[in-house]
Amino acid sequence: MKIAEVCVNVTANSIQQNFTYLVPDRLKFLSAGWRVAIPFGTQKVDGFVINVGEVDDATEFPFELKEISGVIDDEAWFTTEMISAARWMAEFYLCPLSQTMGLFMPGRRGKKISVRFEKIYKPARAFDEENFKKNSVQLRFLKLLRERGELRTFELTEQKIPSAKIKPLIEAGFVEVEERRILRDSYSQIKSVPRSFELTAEQLTAIETVEKFLSAKKFQGFLLHGVTGSGKTQVYIELTKITRRLGRRVIILVPEIALTGQIVSNFKAYFSDVAVIHSGLSLTERSDTFYKIRNGEVGIVIGARSALFTPIENVGLIVIDEEQDSSYKQDKNSPRYHARIVAEEFAKFHEAAIIFGSATPSLETFYRAQKGELILLKMPRRVLDNPLPEVECADMRGELKAGNKEVLSRALLELLKKTLAENRQAIILLNRRGWSTVVMCRDCGEVAKCPDCGLPMTYHADGKLRCHRCETESEPPEICPSCGSRRIKFLGTGTEKLERALKFYFPSAKILRMDRDSTREKFGQKKILDAFAKHEADILFGTQMVAKGHDISGVTAVGILSADAALNFSNFRAAENCFALITQAAGRAGRADLPGKVIVQAYNVSAPAIKFGCEQDYEKFFASELPQREEIFFPPFCRLIKIIVASPKEDKAKIFAKEIVQMFKAEVVKNSAGRQEIFGPIKAAIANLRGVFRFSILIKSTDLSAVRKFLLEHELHKRTDILIDIDPSTTD
């Protein structure tokens, strides 16, 4: 009889093993990859078939086997590669297999993905026009059908031909009908044409270097380190051409949904088999895209980190553009994976080449390239030898001394006036949403905090306080809840307040704001960027989403406000993030024939991240930052593992966290061949989440396997009061 190993699709950390079920005769077609309905305890849930086998007698099992109840889809959903990838992720990130397999699903648990079909009408046999003279509608339909070869349902509506008139023609054998699946694609309207230009010597060298490994179908990692405007996207396109000629497929990852439109447009100029995947698409759109990928209609998948989890096979090239971006890290839900790490492992599965591209690589990636783990491809010049923009640093301390208390420095105001007078465009970056960043009591210093997660809330122009982590809203306090004072102060500047300032200084300018609040609707970012690219606005301002990847020829001026604000965060990557943001934002200026000018506003102008960011010199910044990382033993010299211990009782959480630290010191720190350090417990960044107290433990390790072994042996990964984050984006 047939049995199946099934991964039960439940979220409980405690269930991390698969279960065996009998396969009834009516489902004997089942194989690995099908989604099935199964009884589990007193519930009926769904599960994923991992393996199918035969046994002579089910009584050899120490328990009675239950039968699979039925199938959910019309075909197997998971490929062999998808199952292997999900297994690896579950083992590496110490989470249930059901969670990693869930990444490869576009829909909800246990639900069949709904699909839509339309009727296609085709001519079945010849007709005599004389026989239809009395029915002009039928004659018009038959003549139109003969002319076009087939007609779809929506075309009948356009031609005002009622379906009742067609039914007799079908019954008489003049017309045949078939059903065809409707495949939705929000990017179908994007059209583009190839641009004529000559590749630079650096582009050609990069392409030739990678091509050797593509032709050999051999895994290899590359770092494509090119300044902003050096033509990295064209390198991706040329390598995609080679990969497709070899009959293999390509995955292109971008960090932000807003960047997909531009890169899709670039790729569609050369390829017709492009598909897009990201969380901003509807469930049916994602399902339709999966269908096209599975059926071999797609050779190139472009999208955010979720684009890794499609049924794509025979991958020859994976590209991670802006590889340093924190958006590639999933840190809100389990599995807390990093797309950069997962993509490299997937490339090994497929024996593919993987390219990490950036003007400002993460220190970890650049360090790996220096050590020879990745092949370094340099592109230090812009295409056509266009110069990098001129960057000037405005010291805001000097502005205050001169009596300027406004958000815009005098230098930036002058640059904007000049730019607008020349009918050019400007981008302004202020990495803070809202109106005021902090609402604080002047008497006692109490800050308005989110009741759910405890983080400071931001005041918005609609009169609401909003938490930017969990989006909780509340009214601003009139009286301080701590001391009863009415002296409530609104501090700092957000994008909404900046918008008012720009409208005051430049009342005739057309201004667009791009932050999370202004882009909530579907494709909101793309609509704003498209309008700006058409010069329907003079100034685009917003949070960091305005700083990445956009190539808009009319932009000659960029302003970066509060550039050193990121340095105040308790994050070991603060300087790296600050440098990257300056360099990336500055890179939006002067990308065409006209030179660019950038004003960087900061208080701490001597900080290396500010200094080298203004010089746009990555290697100097790297040389400055790396020794500090080594001194404090942080990546790239170690791996980080963060453990959060949570409990409704504060003492209980703290005591258990201390026990974990003591056990780790006794069992791992003393005995590991590698260097191991453990810190904490301390209160987590979100110390109290909806009444649950949280304590954080940080492990620094050169031997990740020893840490994982410790966590597995103590079954900490199975506990509901423990959160494990490998390679966390923050340390507290």
mmCIF file with all atom_site columns, N, CA and C in Angstrom, residues 121 123 142-152 154-156 158-159:
data_model
loop_
_atom_site.group_PDB
_atom_site.id
_atom_site.type_symbol
_atom_site.label_atom_id
_atom_site.label_alt_id
_atom_site.label_comp_id
_atom_site.label_asym_id
_atom_site.label_entity_id
_atom_site.label_seq_id
_atom_site.pdbx_PDB_ins_code
_atom_site.Cartn_x
_atom_site.Cartn_y
_atom_site.Cartn_z
_atom_site.occupancy
_atom_site.B_iso_or_equiv
_atom_site.pdbx_formal_charge
_atom_site.auth_seq_id
_atom_site.auth_comp_id
_atom_site.auth_asym_id
_atom_site.auth_atom_id
_atom_site.pdbx_PDB_model_num
ATOM 1  N N  . TYR A 1 121 ? -13.930 31.826 -28.853 1.00 0.00 ? 121 TYR A N  1
ATOM 2  C CA . TYR A 1 121 ? -14.763 31.353 -29.956 1.00 0.00 ? 121 TYR A CA 1
ATOM 3  C C  . TYR A 1 121 ? -13.907 31.231 -31.213 1.00 0.00 ? 121 TYR A C  1
ATOM 4  N N  . PRO A 1 123 ? -13.827 29.559 -35.477 1.00 0.00 ? 123 PRO A N  1
ATOM 5  C CA . PRO A 1 123 ? -14.650 29.035 -36.580 1.00 0.00 ? 123 PRO A CA 1
ATOM 6  C C  . PRO A 1 123 ? -14.504 27.523 -36.683 1.00 0.00 ? 123 PRO A C  1
ATOM 7  N N  . LEU A 1 142 ? -19.939 36.059 -37.518 1.00 0.00 ? 142 LEU A N  1
ATOM 8  C CA . LEU A 1 142 ? -19.246 35.022 -38.286 1.00 0.00 ? 142 LEU A CA 1
ATOM 9  C C  . LEU A 1 142 ? -18.176 35.620 -39.200 1.00 0.00 ? 142 LEU A C  1
ATOM 10 N N  . LYS A 1 143 ? -18.465 36.768 -39.785 1.00 0.00 ? 143 LYS A N  1
ATOM 11 C CA . LYS A 1 143 ? -17.480 37.416 -40.657 1.00 0.00 ? 143 LYS A CA 1
ATOM 12 C C  . LYS A 1 143 ? -16.284 37.920 -39.843 1.00 0.00 ? 143 LYS A C  1
ATOM 13 N N  . LEU A 1 144 ? -16.574 38.456 -38.678 1.00 0.00 ? 144 LEU A N  1
ATOM 14 C CA . LEU A 1 144 ? -15.499 38.933 -37.794 1.00 0.00 ? 144 LEU A CA 1
ATOM 15 C C  . LEU A 1 144 ? -14.645 37.767 -37.319 1.00 0.00 ? 144 LEU A C  1
ATOM 16 N N  . LEU A 1 145 ? -15.302 36.649 -37.036 1.00 0.00 ? 145 LEU A N  1
ATOM 17 C CA . LEU A 1 145 ? -14.590 35.454 -36.576 1.00 0.00 ? 145 LEU A CA 1
ATOM 18 C C  . LEU A 1 145 ? -13.692 34.907 -37.684 1.00 0.00 ? 145 LEU A C  1
ATOM 19 N N  . ARG A 1 146 ? -14.200 34.920 -38.888 1.00 0.00 ? 146 ARG A N  1
ATOM 20 C CA . ARG A 1 146 ? -13.407 34.442 -40.033 1.00 0.00 ? 146 ARG A CA 1
ATOM 21 C C  . ARG A 1 146 ? -12.196 35.342 -40.273 1.00 0.00 ? 146 ARG A C  1
ATOM 22 N N  . GLU A 1 147 ? -12.404 36.628 -40.058 1.00 0.00 ? 147 GLU A N  1
ATOM 23 C CA . GLU A 1 147 ? -11.322 37.605 -40.268 1.00 0.00 ? 147 GLU A CA 1
ATOM 24 C C  . GLU A 1 147 ? -10.222 37.498 -39.209 1.00 0.00 ? 147 GLU A C  1
ATOM 25 N N  . ARG A 1 148 ? -10.642 37.349 -37.950 1.00 0.00 ? 148 ARG A N  1
ATOM 26 C CA . ARG A 1 148 ? -9.663  37.375 -36.848 1.00 0.00 ? 148 ARG A CA 1
ATOM 27 C C  . ARG A 1 148 ? -9.154  35.998 -36.432 1.00 0.00 ? 148 ARG A C  1
ATOM 28 N N  . GLY A 1 149 ? -9.881  34.961 -36.764 1.00 0.00 ? 149 GLY A N  1
ATOM 29 C CA . GLY A 1 149 ? -9.443  33.613 -36.393 1.00 0.00 ? 149 GLY A CA 1
ATOM 30 C C  . GLY A 1 149 ? -9.978  33.137 -35.065 1.00 0.00 ? 149 GLY A C  1
ATOM 31 N N  . GLU A 1 150 ? -10.134 34.061 -34.112 1.00 0.00 ? 150 GLU A N  1
ATOM 32 C CA . GLU A 1 150 ? -10.749 33.751 -32.821 1.00 0.00 ? 150 GLU A CA 1
ATOM 33 C C  . GLU A 1 150 ? -11.218 35.043 -32.171 1.00 0.00 ? 150 GLU A C  1
ATOM 34 N N  . LEU A 1 151 ? -12.221 34.906 -31.310 1.00 0.00 ? 151 LEU A N  1
ATOM 35 C CA . LEU A 1 151 ? -12.742 36.051 -30.571 1.00 0.00 ? 151 LEU A CA 1
ATOM 36 C C  . LEU A 1 151 ? -12.869 35.682 -29.106 1.00 0.00 ? 151 LEU A C  1
ATOM 37 N N  . ARG A 1 152 ? -12.527 36.639 -28.244 1.00 0.00 ? 152 ARG A N  1
ATOM 38 C CA . ARG A 1 152 ? -12.622 36.416 -26.802 1.00 0.00 ? 152 ARG A CA 1
ATOM 39 C C  . ARG A 1 152 ? -13.875 37.098 -26.255 1.00 0.00 ? 152 ARG A C  1
ATOM 40 N N  . PHE A 1 154 ? -14.486 39.363 -24.033 1.00 0.00 ? 154 PHE A N  1
ATOM 41 C CA . PHE A 1 154 ? -14.518 40.821 -23.918 1.00 0.00 ? 154 PHE A CA 1
ATOM 42 C C  . PHE A 1 154 ? -14.689 41.486 -25.283 1.00 0.00 ? 154 PHE A C  1
ATOM 43 N N  . GLU A 1 155 ? -14.235 40.798 -26.361 1.00 0.00 ? 155 GLU A N  1
ATOM 44 C CA . GLU A 1 155 ? -14.379 41.365 -27.696 1.00 0.00 ? 155 GLU A CA 1
ATOM 45 C C  . GLU A 1 155 ? -15.844 41.349 -28.144 1.00 0.00 ? 155 GLU A C  1
ATOM 46 N N  . LEU A 1 156 ? -16.595 40.338 -27.684 1.00 0.00 ? 156 LEU A N  1
ATOM 47 C CA . LEU A 1 156 ? -18.025 40.311 -27.983 1.00 0.00 ? 156 LEU A CA 1
ATOM 48 C C  . LEU A 1 156 ? -18.720 41.506 -27.351 1.00 0.00 ? 156 LEU A C  1
ATOM 49 N N  . GLU A 1 158 ? -17.308 44.374 -26.643 1.00 0.00 ? 158 GLU A N  1
ATOM 50 C CA . GLU A 1 158 ? -16.906 45.564 -27.406 1.00 0.00 ? 158 GLU A CA 1
ATOM 51 C C  . GLU A 1 158 ? -17.709 45.706 -28.700 1.00 0.00 ? 158 GLU A C  1
ATOM 52 N N  . GLN A 1 159 ? -18.019 44.568 -29.346 1.00 0.00 ? 159 GLN A N  1
ATOM 53 C CA . GLN A 1 159 ? -18.749 44.583 -30.615 1.00 0.00 ? 159 GLN A CA 1
ATOM 54 C C  . GLN A 1 159 ? -20.262 44.573 -30.425 1.00 0.00 ? 159 GLN A C  1
#
